[in-house]
């Protein structure tokens, strides 16, 4: 793979995840013919067919499905490289990617991140609200807020405050013991 292939991977990834050239173009803020040229250039450089073309659009080939995880990994690594390059040891600035459950991302983190933002205005946060544990070792995120201990051995974990949970229901929904 040549270095120019790296410039074509975002178009391939966008077509795979968005489902069409037009949707990929909107997502990437590029013209649809530009996205098509990137996909075709990647196919030429790799010597494979990534999509079958028909009147109703593009259909991913088995090779496209095989290559998608590598494209995702490449894009994640490029984002991690950008985050690492944007960090300076003497200044709190740059992008910090956090992952948290949807509940924590919606109800717990916004006020905390707002306060951190006031104290360190050079920081920007990317928050991935997902109930799937992101792979921190592969730099899918810099920090994870989880309700379970990490399974990856290479991580540093710190326990935060306990969180109270309650179960609530309307009186007519409460199950009676028998």
mmCIF file of C-alpha atoms in Angstrom:
data_model
loop_
_atom_site.group_PDB
_atom_site.id
_atom_site.type_symbol
_atom_site.label_atom_id
_atom_site.label_comp_id
_atom_site.label_asym_id
_atom_site.label_seq_id
_atom_site.Cartn_x
_atom_site.Cartn_y
_atom_site.Cartn_z
ATOM 1 C CA UNK A 1 0.000 0.000 0.000
ATOM 2 C CA UNK A 2 1.383 3.370 -0.916
ATOM 3 C CA UNK A 3 1.190 6.416 1.318
ATOM 4 C CA UNK A 4 -1.442 7.929 -0.967
ATOM 5 C CA UNK A 5 -3.787 5.091 0.037
ATOM 6 C CA UNK A 6 -3.922 6.625 3.484
ATOM 7 C CA UNK A 7 -5.729 9.633 2.056
ATOM 8 C CA UNK A 8 -8.382 7.349 0.538
ATOM 9 C CA UNK A 9 -9.241 5.356 3.670
ATOM 10 C CA UNK A 10 -11.640 7.967 5.132
ATOM 11 C CA UNK A 11 -13.748 7.835 1.952
ATOM 12 C CA UNK A 12 -13.853 4.028 2.016
ATOM 13 C CA UNK A 13 -14.773 4.037 5.713
ATOM 14 C CA UNK A 14 -17.475 6.668 5.216
ATOM 15 C CA UNK A 15 -19.078 4.776 2.330
ATOM 16 C CA UNK A 16 -19.059 1.580 4.389
ATOM 17 C CA UNK A 17 -20.548 3.182 7.496
ATOM 18 C CA UNK A 18 -22.910 5.683 5.868
ATOM 19 C CA UNK A 19 -24.173 3.324 3.160
ATOM 20 C CA UNK A 20 -23.772 5.423 0.026
ATOM 21 C CA UNK A 21 -21.478 7.788 -1.812
ATOM 22 C CA UNK A 22 -23.865 10.677 -1.226
ATOM 23 C CA UNK A 23 -24.139 10.078 2.522
ATOM 24 C CA UNK A 24 -20.360 9.633 2.746
ATOM 25 C CA UNK A 25 -19.834 12.882 0.854
ATOM 26 C CA UNK A 26 -22.136 14.757 3.233
ATOM 27 C CA UNK A 27 -20.356 13.259 6.236
ATOM 28 C CA UNK A 28 -16.890 14.133 4.887
ATOM 29 C CA UNK A 29 -18.058 17.489 3.510
ATOM 30 C CA UNK A 30 -16.737 16.582 0.080
ATOM 31 C CA UNK A 31 -18.321 16.387 -3.352
ATOM 32 C CA UNK A 32 -19.773 12.988 -4.211
ATOM 33 C CA UNK A 33 -17.490 12.590 -7.285
ATOM 34 C CA UNK A 34 -14.470 13.243 -5.031
ATOM 35 C CA UNK A 35 -15.522 10.442 -2.667
ATOM 36 C CA UNK A 36 -16.066 8.142 -5.668
ATOM 37 C CA UNK A 37 -12.569 8.977 -6.991
ATOM 38 C CA UNK A 38 -11.024 8.223 -3.575
ATOM 39 C CA UNK A 39 -12.761 4.836 -3.423
ATOM 40 C CA UNK A 40 -11.753 3.989 -6.987
ATOM 41 C CA UNK A 41 -8.161 5.081 -6.330
ATOM 42 C CA UNK A 42 -8.011 2.855 -3.237
ATOM 43 C CA UNK A 43 -9.363 -0.069 -5.270
ATOM 44 C CA UNK A 44 -6.718 0.539 -7.963
ATOM 45 C CA UNK A 45 -3.862 0.816 -5.471
ATOM 46 C CA UNK A 46 -4.888 -2.298 -3.547
ATOM 47 C CA UNK A 47 -5.809 -4.249 -6.680
ATOM 48 C CA UNK A 48 -9.200 -5.269 -5.258
ATOM 49 C CA UNK A 49 -12.864 -4.539 -5.841
ATOM 50 C CA UNK A 50 -14.417 -2.994 -2.745
ATOM 51 C CA UNK A 51 -17.925 -2.353 -4.075
ATOM 52 C CA UNK A 52 -20.146 -3.722 -6.796
ATOM 53 C CA UNK A 53 -21.851 -0.912 -8.632
ATOM 54 C CA UNK A 54 -25.495 -1.041 -9.644
ATOM 55 C CA UNK A 55 -28.226 1.421 -10.553
ATOM 56 C CA UNK A 56 -29.405 1.407 -6.929
ATOM 57 C CA UNK A 57 -25.960 2.209 -5.489
ATOM 58 C CA UNK A 58 -22.931 0.428 -4.119
ATOM 59 C CA UNK A 59 -22.830 -2.950 -2.429
ATOM 60 C CA UNK A 60 -19.752 -3.808 -0.333
ATOM 61 C CA UNK A 61 -17.846 -6.889 -1.444
ATOM 62 C CA UNK A 62 -16.531 -9.542 0.933
ATOM 63 C CA UNK A 63 -13.118 -7.875 0.581
ATOM 64 C CA UNK A 64 -14.586 -4.543 1.719
ATOM 65 C CA UNK A 65 -16.043 -6.237 4.791
ATOM 66 C CA UNK A 66 -12.659 -7.840 5.485
ATOM 67 C CA UNK A 67 -10.791 -4.529 5.163
ATOM 68 C CA UNK A 68 -13.238 -2.397 7.188
ATOM 69 C CA UNK A 69 -11.763 -3.257 10.636
ATOM 70 C CA UNK A 70 -8.310 -2.291 9.346
ATOM 71 C CA UNK A 71 -9.680 1.030 8.077
ATOM 72 C CA UNK A 72 -11.301 1.681 11.454
ATOM 73 C CA UNK A 73 -8.052 0.858 13.244
ATOM 74 C CA UNK A 74 -6.049 3.082 10.886
ATOM 75 C CA UNK A 75 -8.384 6.029 11.427
ATOM 76 C CA UNK A 76 -8.318 5.516 15.210
ATOM 77 C CA UNK A 77 -4.512 5.401 15.192
ATOM 78 C CA UNK A 78 -4.366 8.581 13.089
ATOM 79 C CA UNK A 79 -6.686 10.316 15.573
ATOM 80 C CA UNK A 80 -4.520 9.090 18.469
ATOM 81 C CA UNK A 81 -1.427 10.403 16.694
ATOM 82 C CA UNK A 82 -3.089 13.812 16.312
ATOM 83 C CA UNK A 83 -4.114 13.834 19.983
ATOM 84 C CA UNK A 84 -0.614 12.893 21.122
ATOM 85 C CA UNK A 85 0.958 15.506 18.864
ATOM 86 C CA UNK A 86 -1.386 18.189 20.162
ATOM 87 C CA UNK A 87 -0.345 17.550 23.774
ATOM 88 C CA UNK A 88 2.348 19.707 25.341
ATOM 89 C CA UNK A 89 3.846 18.814 28.690
ATOM 90 C CA UNK A 90 3.779 22.348 30.102
ATOM 91 C CA UNK A 91 0.256 23.330 29.039
ATOM 92 C CA UNK A 92 -3.136 21.753 29.602
ATOM 93 C CA UNK A 93 -4.457 21.875 26.076
ATOM 94 C CA UNK A 94 -5.479 19.543 23.328
ATOM 95 C CA UNK A 95 -8.145 16.944 22.752
ATOM 96 C CA UNK A 96 -9.059 14.355 25.382
ATOM 97 C CA UNK A 97 -11.263 11.508 24.160
ATOM 98 C CA UNK A 98 -13.490 10.066 26.873
ATOM 99 C CA UNK A 99 -15.783 7.092 26.742
ATOM 100 C CA UNK A 100 -18.580 6.500 29.221
ATOM 101 C CA UNK A 101 -21.882 4.724 29.456
ATOM 102 C CA UNK A 102 -24.808 6.583 27.980
ATOM 103 C CA UNK A 103 -26.153 7.297 31.470
ATOM 104 C CA UNK A 104 -22.847 8.689 32.759
ATOM 105 C CA UNK A 105 -22.251 10.655 29.555
ATOM 106 C CA UNK A 106 -25.683 12.237 29.824
ATOM 107 C CA UNK A 107 -26.072 12.814 33.567
ATOM 108 C CA UNK A 108 -22.667 12.706 35.271
ATOM 109 C CA UNK A 109 -19.998 14.051 32.934
ATOM 110 C CA UNK A 110 -21.466 17.303 31.512
ATOM 111 C CA UNK A 111 -21.159 19.362 34.721
ATOM 112 C CA UNK A 112 -17.735 17.854 35.504
ATOM 113 C CA UNK A 113 -16.421 18.554 31.996
ATOM 114 C CA UNK A 114 -17.827 22.083 32.097
ATOM 115 C CA UNK A 115 -15.914 22.742 35.326
ATOM 116 C CA UNK A 116 -12.705 21.261 33.909
ATOM 117 C CA UNK A 117 -13.214 23.398 30.806
ATOM 118 C CA UNK A 118 -13.435 26.526 32.945
ATOM 119 C CA UNK A 119 -10.212 25.623 34.752
ATOM 120 C CA UNK A 120 -8.341 24.501 31.620
ATOM 121 C CA UNK A 121 -9.833 26.333 28.634
ATOM 122 C CA UNK A 122 -7.258 24.812 26.289
ATOM 123 C CA UNK A 123 -8.760 21.352 26.666
ATOM 124 C CA UNK A 124 -11.368 20.037 24.265
ATOM 125 C CA UNK A 125 -13.332 16.891 24.967
ATOM 126 C CA UNK A 126 -14.608 14.217 22.616
ATOM 127 C CA UNK A 127 -17.186 12.151 24.476
ATOM 128 C CA UNK A 128 -18.249 8.759 23.177
ATOM 129 C CA UNK A 129 -21.479 7.756 24.898
ATOM 130 C CA UNK A 130 -21.546 3.992 24.550
ATOM 131 C CA UNK A 131 -22.334 1.008 26.698
ATOM 132 C CA UNK A 132 -19.610 -0.964 24.902
ATOM 133 C CA UNK A 133 -16.226 -0.975 26.642
ATOM 134 C CA UNK A 134 -13.820 0.797 24.264
ATOM 135 C CA UNK A 135 -10.320 -0.625 23.816
ATOM 136 C CA UNK A 136 -8.089 1.848 25.650
ATOM 137 C CA UNK A 137 -4.908 -0.060 24.886
ATOM 138 C CA UNK A 138 -5.495 0.590 21.175
ATOM 139 C CA UNK A 139 -6.232 4.261 21.981
ATOM 140 C CA UNK A 140 -9.920 4.182 21.068
ATOM 141 C CA UNK A 141 -10.187 6.638 23.979
ATOM 142 C CA UNK A 142 -7.843 8.314 26.439
ATOM 143 C CA UNK A 143 -10.057 7.928 29.508
ATOM 144 C CA UNK A 144 -12.934 5.586 30.230
ATOM 145 C CA UNK A 145 -15.529 6.038 32.936
ATOM 146 C CA UNK A 146 -16.837 2.547 33.632
ATOM 147 C CA UNK A 147 -18.943 0.881 36.253
ATOM 148 C CA UNK A 148 -16.887 -2.314 36.060
ATOM 149 C CA UNK A 149 -13.155 -2.911 36.574
ATOM 150 C CA UNK A 150 -11.067 -2.944 33.369
ATOM 151 C CA UNK A 151 -10.216 -6.309 31.852
ATOM 152 C CA UNK A 152 -7.108 -5.047 30.037
ATOM 153 C CA UNK A 153 -3.974 -5.529 32.132
ATOM 154 C CA UNK A 154 -2.047 -2.519 30.781
ATOM 155 C CA UNK A 155 -4.496 0.062 32.162
ATOM 156 C CA UNK A 156 -4.279 2.223 35.257
ATOM 157 C CA UNK A 157 -7.573 2.304 37.142
ATOM 158 C CA UNK A 158 -8.745 4.635 39.872
ATOM 159 C CA UNK A 159 -11.925 4.241 41.856
ATOM 160 C CA UNK A 160 -14.148 7.312 41.852
ATOM 161 C CA UNK A 161 -17.065 8.140 44.097
ATOM 162 C CA UNK A 162 -19.832 5.638 44.729
ATOM 163 C CA UNK A 163 -23.005 6.243 42.745
ATOM 164 C CA UNK A 164 -26.427 5.566 44.191
ATOM 165 C CA UNK A 165 -28.849 3.659 42.013
ATOM 166 C CA UNK A 166 -32.536 3.224 42.594
ATOM 167 C CA UNK A 167 -35.388 1.306 41.041
ATOM 168 C CA UNK A 168 -38.582 3.236 40.557
ATOM 169 C CA UNK A 169 -41.979 2.280 39.209
ATOM 170 C CA UNK A 170 -45.524 3.506 39.150
ATOM 171 C CA UNK A 171 -47.583 1.940 41.977
ATOM 172 C CA UNK A 172 -49.688 -0.116 39.568
ATOM 173 C CA UNK A 173 -46.541 -1.690 38.052
ATOM 174 C CA UNK A 174 -45.031 -2.961 41.291
ATOM 175 C CA UNK A 175 -45.039 -6.745 41.419
ATOM 176 C CA UNK A 176 -46.483 -8.291 44.548
ATOM 177 C CA UNK A 177 -44.727 -11.160 46.250
ATOM 178 C CA UNK A 178 -46.605 -14.428 46.223
#
